[in-house]
Amino acid sequence: MPFGNTHNQTKMKYSSEQEYPDLSKHNNHMAKVLTPAMYERLRSKQTPSGFTLDDVIQTGVDNPGHPFIMTVGCVAGDEETYEVFKDLLDPVIEDRHGGYKPTDKHKTDLNSGNLKGGDDLDPNYVLSSRVRTGRSIRGFSLPPHCSRGERRAVEKLSIEALASLSGDLKGKYYALKNMTDAEQQQLIDDHFLFDKPVSPLLLASGMARDWPDARGIWHNDNKTFLVWVNEEDHLRVISMQKGGNMKEVFTRFCTGLTKIESLFKERSHEFMWNEHLGYVLTCPSNLGTGLRAGVHVKLPNLSKNTKFEEVLKKLRLQKRGTGGVDTAAVGGVFDISNADRLGFSEVELVQMVVDGVKLLVDMEKRLEKGQSIDDLMPAQK
Amino acid sequence: MTKNCHNDYKMKFSVDDEYPDLTKHNNHMAKVLSKEIYGKLRSKSTPSGFTVDDVIQTGVDNPGHPFIMTVGCVAGDEESYEVFKDLLDPIISDRHGGYKPTDKHKTDLNFENLKGGDDLDPNYVLSSRVRTGRSIKGFTLPPHNSRGERRAIQNLSIEALSSLEGEFKGKYYPLDGMTDAEQEQLIADHFLFDKPVSPLLTCAGMARDWPDARGIWHNDNKTFLVWVNEEDHLRVISMQKGGNMKEVFRRFCVGLQKIEEIFKKHNHGFMWNEHLGYILTCPSNLGTGLRGGVHVKLPKLSTHAKFEEILTRLRLQKRGTGGVDTASVGGVFDISNADRLGSSEVDQVQLVVDGVKLMVEMEKKLEKGESIDGMIPAQK
């Protein structure tokens, strides 16, 4: 297996040209950025835990492209990856995150009081609201690279931290490898259960190794706050509920996340964060806030309108199918969320979703009545 | 030795922390790997940097299989079998009928030593095939090799194969450069191999960089075929319709030896030693790496109560006609030698020839409603 520098010195006896991947049929961020010269400069390097350039790019080499989305094609194996391989990752980050420069600073704002409105999205259209992010625990390598020992340590710390949550955040942990059939069925019905990745994008980077060891799901008794342990990131934190009260979802999100962070700090573990990249996660696309705030919203008329894509772009929003990142929409119901992750704060991104979805619903209502939406077209945010 | 800093990094976790959970597992690796053995081997690396976690990853990720007892581990290079012998020797012994670490393996690729085999009834024996694998010394194996190594193997293979003549004259089709027409033809001929989908293989890292440096070579007659960089460096296949296994084996031996000569000239002979025979990626293929088999119609015999027992006594195994992890279709079975290590190529093909001859006779008896009780063979 290529994960780790198990092989790096031995590979150096082959020339850079002999080792350089064939990216001629590829269309992902990594393939757009990687050049033979860059490969040559970086191929002899490794992070302190032994992650190499070939480890970073393997998923992008094995997956030339995707029909719905422009994939990133590279992953980080640890916090240091973003530094050691900055020659590759800075341009990928810049391309992916709207021109974000190596010298830019990222702003974190998890004060839900700063969000204006967001408690009144029309539930006839907005079926559910959700905010998710990821967090990595400093001192451990990331899912593409971590060993069983590390993964188990991350799980153990997480269980401890989550077990001390109280009030409406009080909940329970379900380890994937020993949940009962009944528990499993309930988690599936609640749309909480995550399963072994099947996407080749994830498999090729090694994130599914040792499944289901040290993977699990924690959720509060109210089923509105959920934490995934050791899936694509160390932690994925999710706040969700039916209907359109995004403010409440975001408030719970911020409160819960801040509480969890302080619990980890009490145990001498912090989240990976720096003032340039914000929160450090496995996929470069999730840097910054790692935040995706979205709704499932009925837009059967608007989604068929020729200006739909343009409107989304101007609002800095993206659409997905209701099955998640690589799926298609079903029955006119779309997953609409912020397109940005880095260079904007959490509050700013959720604000864009709240304001944008409000407008989209207004447009949908206009189109239902056969009216024009021309006067509602937004400026570029 | 290569400094393996990733492995060293893992050493800060205890054996207990790193030892895999094998409680739901049923494969050869899981049967053998104790915490003690893991503890002993976890700090080691082969010269090219393959570690015990690399060896066992496929077995950890794949607890078991409905049809077959999987091996659950792979070699990353020739040295894996030495560095990790504490794990691999017991697996080899369990898989290869008690083969001991001190045993010697016999290689015999002299097709003239095969008796008979040219007259299996083509009304029952639809096709005959012999395959093996070969690894090229000086390169690491498919779970571990880099693009540079894989391409070097491809280049050497193309050179070697393109110098073959006569009945062996042929052409190489790289997977990433074939035309649609070529692809259609290779599929129609049942020659094309595709990116592995079996998690047994993908979890071991064999599909990395697909389809880079993978390809298929076959002779103009379409009876001799070489796969480059699939599960092993080379898979060599001789096949034809009907029951003339002797001819298939002759072509196999002759072709294989010609290829080996050419690789030797480039100072890249095949990996072989007198204990393990030919060294291949999967421990199940050590020794001869040979699977000699037929597609044979046995609709009656296959439903007979003693079918499994007969196969066991004849040292044969059955598979579906789609290959190793498939089921049989329409009473047609793939019957081949079960052994790989501890007997020679000639020995193994002889078992197939004699065994299939007997089973076809049994099938004919059952067709006539007669008993086969008097024909049950002794354990070979």
PDB file of N, CA and C in Angstrom, chain B residues 155-197:
ATOM      1  N   ASN B 155       7.739  -2.317 -20.090  1.00  0.00           N
ATOM      2  CA  ASN B 155       8.722  -2.163 -21.172  1.00  0.00           C
ATOM      3  C   ASN B 155       9.508  -3.446 -21.408  1.00  0.00           C
ATOM      4  N   LEU B 156       9.958  -4.050 -20.324  1.00  0.00           N
ATOM      5  CA  LEU B 156      10.698  -5.316 -20.440  1.00  0.00           C
ATOM      6  C   LEU B 156       9.818  -6.395 -21.063  1.00  0.00           C
ATOM      7  N   SER B 157       8.571  -6.428 -20.637  1.00  0.00           N
ATOM      8  CA  SER B 157       7.657  -7.459 -21.132  1.00  0.00           C
ATOM      9  C   SER B 157       7.400  -7.290 -22.621  1.00  0.00           C
ATOM     10  N   ILE B 158       7.178  -6.054 -23.034  1.00  0.00           N
ATOM     11  CA  ILE B 158       6.926  -5.796 -24.449  1.00  0.00           C
ATOM     12  C   ILE B 158       8.132  -6.231 -25.274  1.00  0.00           C
ATOM     13  N   GLU B 159       9.321  -5.880 -24.804  1.00  0.00           N
ATOM     14  CA  GLU B 159      10.541  -6.278 -25.511  1.00  0.00           C
ATOM     15  C   GLU B 159      10.638  -7.789 -25.632  1.00  0.00           C
ATOM     16  N   ALA B 160      10.416  -8.465 -24.493  1.00  0.00           N
ATOM     17  CA  ALA B 160      10.531  -9.924 -24.491  1.00  0.00           C
ATOM     18  C   ALA B 160       9.499 -10.549 -25.417  1.00  0.00           C
ATOM     19  N   LEU B 161       8.261 -10.111 -25.294  1.00  0.00           N
ATOM     20  CA  LEU B 161       7.188 -10.738 -26.053  1.00  0.00           C
ATOM     21  C   LEU B 161       7.276 -10.433 -27.549  1.00  0.00           C
ATOM     22  N   SER B 162       7.740  -9.259 -27.881  1.00  0.00           N
ATOM     23  CA  SER B 162       7.765  -8.916 -29.314  1.00  0.00           C
ATOM     24  C   SER B 162       8.879  -9.645 -30.047  1.00  0.00           C
ATOM     25  N   SER B 163       9.771 -10.326 -29.298  1.00  0.00           N
ATOM     26  CA  SER B 163      10.808 -11.077 -29.990  1.00  0.00           C
ATOM     27  C   SER B 163      10.401 -12.532 -30.195  1.00  0.00           C
ATOM     28  N   LEU B 164       9.193 -12.894 -29.778  1.00  0.00           N
ATOM     29  CA  LEU B 164       8.734 -14.271 -29.973  1.00  0.00           C
ATOM     30  C   LEU B 164       8.328 -14.484 -31.425  1.00  0.00           C
ATOM     31  N   GLU B 165       8.538 -15.731 -31.895  1.00  0.00           N
ATOM     32  CA  GLU B 165       8.246 -16.024 -33.303  1.00  0.00           C
ATOM     33  C   GLU B 165       7.435 -17.297 -33.490  1.00  0.00           C
ATOM     34  N   GLY B 166       7.174 -17.596 -34.776  1.00  0.00           N
ATOM     35  CA  GLY B 166       6.465 -18.832 -35.108  1.00  0.00           C
ATOM     36  C   GLY B 166       5.075 -18.822 -34.516  1.00  0.00           C
ATOM     37  N   GLU B 167       4.707 -19.899 -33.819  1.00  0.00           N
ATOM     38  CA  GLU B 167       3.362 -19.980 -33.238  1.00  0.00           C
ATOM     39  C   GLU B 167       3.162 -18.942 -32.140  1.00  0.00           C
ATOM     40  N   PHE B 168       4.274 -18.360 -31.669  1.00  0.00           N
ATOM     41  CA  PHE B 168       4.181 -17.381 -30.582  1.00  0.00           C
ATOM     42  C   PHE B 168       4.184 -15.941 -31.053  1.00  0.00           C
ATOM     43  N   LYS B 169       4.271 -15.724 -32.326  1.00  0.00           N
ATOM     44  CA  LYS B 169       4.292 -14.348 -32.814  1.00  0.00           C
ATOM     45  C   LYS B 169       2.973 -13.664 -32.480  1.00  0.00           C
ATOM     46  N   GLY B 170       3.088 -12.423 -31.932  1.00  0.00           N
ATOM     47  CA  GLY B 170       1.844 -11.782 -31.524  1.00  0.00           C
ATOM     48  C   GLY B 170       1.947 -10.285 -31.370  1.00  0.00           C
ATOM     49  N   LYS B 171       1.028  -9.721 -30.575  1.00  0.00           N
ATOM     50  CA  LYS B 171       0.927  -8.260 -30.451  1.00  0.00           C
ATOM     51  C   LYS B 171       0.501  -7.847 -29.044  1.00  0.00           C
ATOM     52  N   TYR B 172       1.002  -6.679 -28.636  1.00  0.00           N
ATOM     53  CA  TYR B 172       0.690  -6.149 -27.309  1.00  0.00           C
ATOM     54  C   TYR B 172      -0.371  -5.057 -27.393  1.00  0.00           C
ATOM     55  N   TYR B 173      -1.333  -5.109 -26.513  1.00  0.00           N
ATOM     56  CA  TYR B 173      -2.397  -4.105 -26.447  1.00  0.00           C
ATOM     57  C   TYR B 173      -2.375  -3.448 -25.074  1.00  0.00           C
ATOM     58  N   PRO B 174      -1.822  -2.232 -24.966  1.00  0.00           N
ATOM     59  CA  PRO B 174      -1.853  -1.572 -23.656  1.00  0.00           C
ATOM     60  C   PRO B 174      -3.290  -1.182 -23.322  1.00  0.00           C
ATOM     61  N   LEU B 175      -3.660  -1.336 -22.080  1.00  0.00           N
ATOM     62  CA  LEU B 175      -5.040  -1.058 -21.686  1.00  0.00           C
ATOM     63  C   LEU B 175      -5.446   0.380 -21.947  1.00  0.00           C
ATOM     64  N   ASP B 176      -4.503   1.306 -21.773  1.00  0.00           N
ATOM     65  CA  ASP B 176      -4.919   2.702 -21.935  1.00  0.00           C
ATOM     66  C   ASP B 176      -4.700   3.240 -23.342  1.00  0.00           C
ATOM     67  N   GLY B 177      -4.376   2.346 -24.288  1.00  0.00           N
ATOM     68  CA  GLY B 177      -4.188   2.850 -25.641  1.00  0.00           C
ATOM     69  C   GLY B 177      -4.939   2.061 -26.685  1.00  0.00           C
ATOM     70  N   MET B 178      -5.817   1.161 -26.251  1.00  0.00           N
ATOM     71  CA  MET B 178      -6.477   0.340 -27.268  1.00  0.00           C
ATOM     72  C   MET B 178      -7.669   1.074 -27.865  1.00  0.00           C
ATOM     73  N   THR B 179      -7.943   0.764 -29.122  1.00  0.00           N
ATOM     74  CA  THR B 179      -9.094   1.363 -29.796  1.00  0.00           C
ATOM     75  C   THR B 179     -10.358   0.637 -29.345  1.00  0.00           C
ATOM     76  N   ASP B 180     -11.505   1.238 -29.610  1.00  0.00           N
ATOM     77  CA  ASP B 180     -12.765   0.583 -29.273  1.00  0.00           C
ATOM     78  C   ASP B 180     -12.886  -0.770 -29.966  1.00  0.00           C
ATOM     79  N   ALA B 181     -12.472  -0.820 -31.230  1.00  0.00           N
ATOM     80  CA  ALA B 181     -12.546  -2.074 -31.991  1.00  0.00           C
ATOM     81  C   ALA B 181     -11.679  -3.154 -31.361  1.00  0.00           C
ATOM     82  N   GLU B 182     -10.461  -2.770 -30.975  1.00  0.00           N
ATOM     83  CA  GLU B 182      -9.564  -3.746 -30.339  1.00  0.00           C
ATOM     84  C   GLU B 182     -10.176  -4.238 -29.030  1.00  0.00           C
ATOM     85  N   GLN B 183     -10.765  -3.293 -28.293  1.00  0.00           N
ATOM     86  CA  GLN B 183     -11.362  -3.657 -27.016  1.00  0.00           C
ATOM     87  C   GLN B 183     -12.509  -4.639 -27.212  1.00  0.00           C
ATOM     88  N   GLU B 184     -13.382  -4.349 -28.189  1.00  0.00           N
ATOM     89  CA  GLU B 184     -14.498  -5.248 -28.498  1.00  0.00           C
ATOM     90  C   GLU B 184     -14.008  -6.653 -28.816  1.00  0.00           C
ATOM     91  N   GLN B 185     -12.959  -6.721 -29.639  1.00  0.00           N
ATOM     92  CA  GLN B 185     -12.441  -8.023 -30.051  1.00  0.00           C
ATOM     93  C   GLN B 185     -11.868  -8.793 -28.868  1.00  0.00           C
ATOM     94  N   LEU B 186     -11.130  -8.085 -28.012  1.00  0.00           N
ATOM     95  CA  LEU B 186     -10.525  -8.749 -26.855  1.00  0.00           C
ATOM     96  C   LEU B 186     -11.595  -9.252 -25.887  1.00  0.00           C
ATOM     97  N   ILE B 187     -12.694  -8.508 -25.776  1.00  0.00           N
ATOM     98  CA  ILE B 187     -13.792  -8.954 -24.922  1.00  0.00           C
ATOM     99  C   ILE B 187     -14.443 -10.193 -25.544  1.00  0.00           C
ATOM    100  N   ALA B 188     -14.684 -10.130 -26.839  1.00  0.00           N
ATOM    101  CA  ALA B 188     -15.302 -11.260 -27.540  1.00  0.00           C
ATOM    102  C   ALA B 188     -14.445 -12.521 -27.430  1.00  0.00           C
ATOM    103  N   ASP B 189     -13.138 -12.360 -27.429  1.00  0.00           N
ATOM    104  CA  ASP B 189     -12.231 -13.506 -27.302  1.00  0.00           C
ATOM    105  C   ASP B 189     -12.062 -13.947 -25.845  1.00  0.00           C
ATOM    106  N   HIS B 190     -12.711 -13.253 -24.935  1.00  0.00           N
ATOM    107  CA  HIS B 190     -12.558 -13.542 -23.498  1.00  0.00           C
ATOM    108  C   HIS B 190     -11.129 -13.328 -23.017  1.00  0.00           C
ATOM    109  N   PHE B 191     -10.445 -12.363 -23.589  1.00  0.00           N
ATOM    110  CA  PHE B 191      -9.056 -12.095 -23.219  1.00  0.00           C
ATOM    111  C   PHE B 191      -8.910 -10.874 -22.322  1.00  0.00           C
ATOM    112  N   LEU B 192      -9.854  -9.953 -22.439  1.00  0.00           N
ATOM    113  CA  LEU B 192      -9.663  -8.671 -21.782  1.00  0.00           C
ATOM    114  C   LEU B 192      -9.818  -8.774 -20.278  1.00  0.00           C
ATOM    115  N   PHE B 193      -8.846  -8.270 -19.537  1.00  0.00           N
ATOM    116  CA  PHE B 193      -9.052  -8.156 -18.106  1.00  0.00           C
ATOM    117  C   PHE B 193      -9.320  -6.689 -17.816  1.00  0.00           C
ATOM    118  N   ASP B 194     -10.125  -6.474 -16.811  1.00  0.00           N
ATOM    119  CA  ASP B 194     -10.509  -5.107 -16.517  1.00  0.00           C
ATOM    120  C   ASP B 194     -10.033  -4.714 -15.122  1.00  0.00           C
ATOM    121  N   LYS B 195     -10.207  -3.462 -14.783  1.00  0.00           N
ATOM    122  CA  LYS B 195      -9.808  -2.992 -13.470  1.00  0.00           C
ATOM    123  C   LYS B 195     -10.476  -3.878 -12.420  1.00  0.00           C
ATOM    124  N   PRO B 196      -9.683  -4.387 -11.475  1.00  0.00           N
ATOM    125  CA  PRO B 196     -10.265  -5.272 -10.468  1.00  0.00           C
ATOM    126  C   PRO B 196     -11.403  -4.580  -9.717  1.00  0.00           C
ATOM    127  N   VAL B 197     -12.479  -5.303  -9.504  1.00  0.00           N
ATOM    128  CA  VAL B 197     -13.547  -4.764  -8.669  1.00  0.00           C
ATOM    129  C   VAL B 197     -13.605  -5.500  -7.342  1.00  0.00           C
TER     130      VAL B 197
END
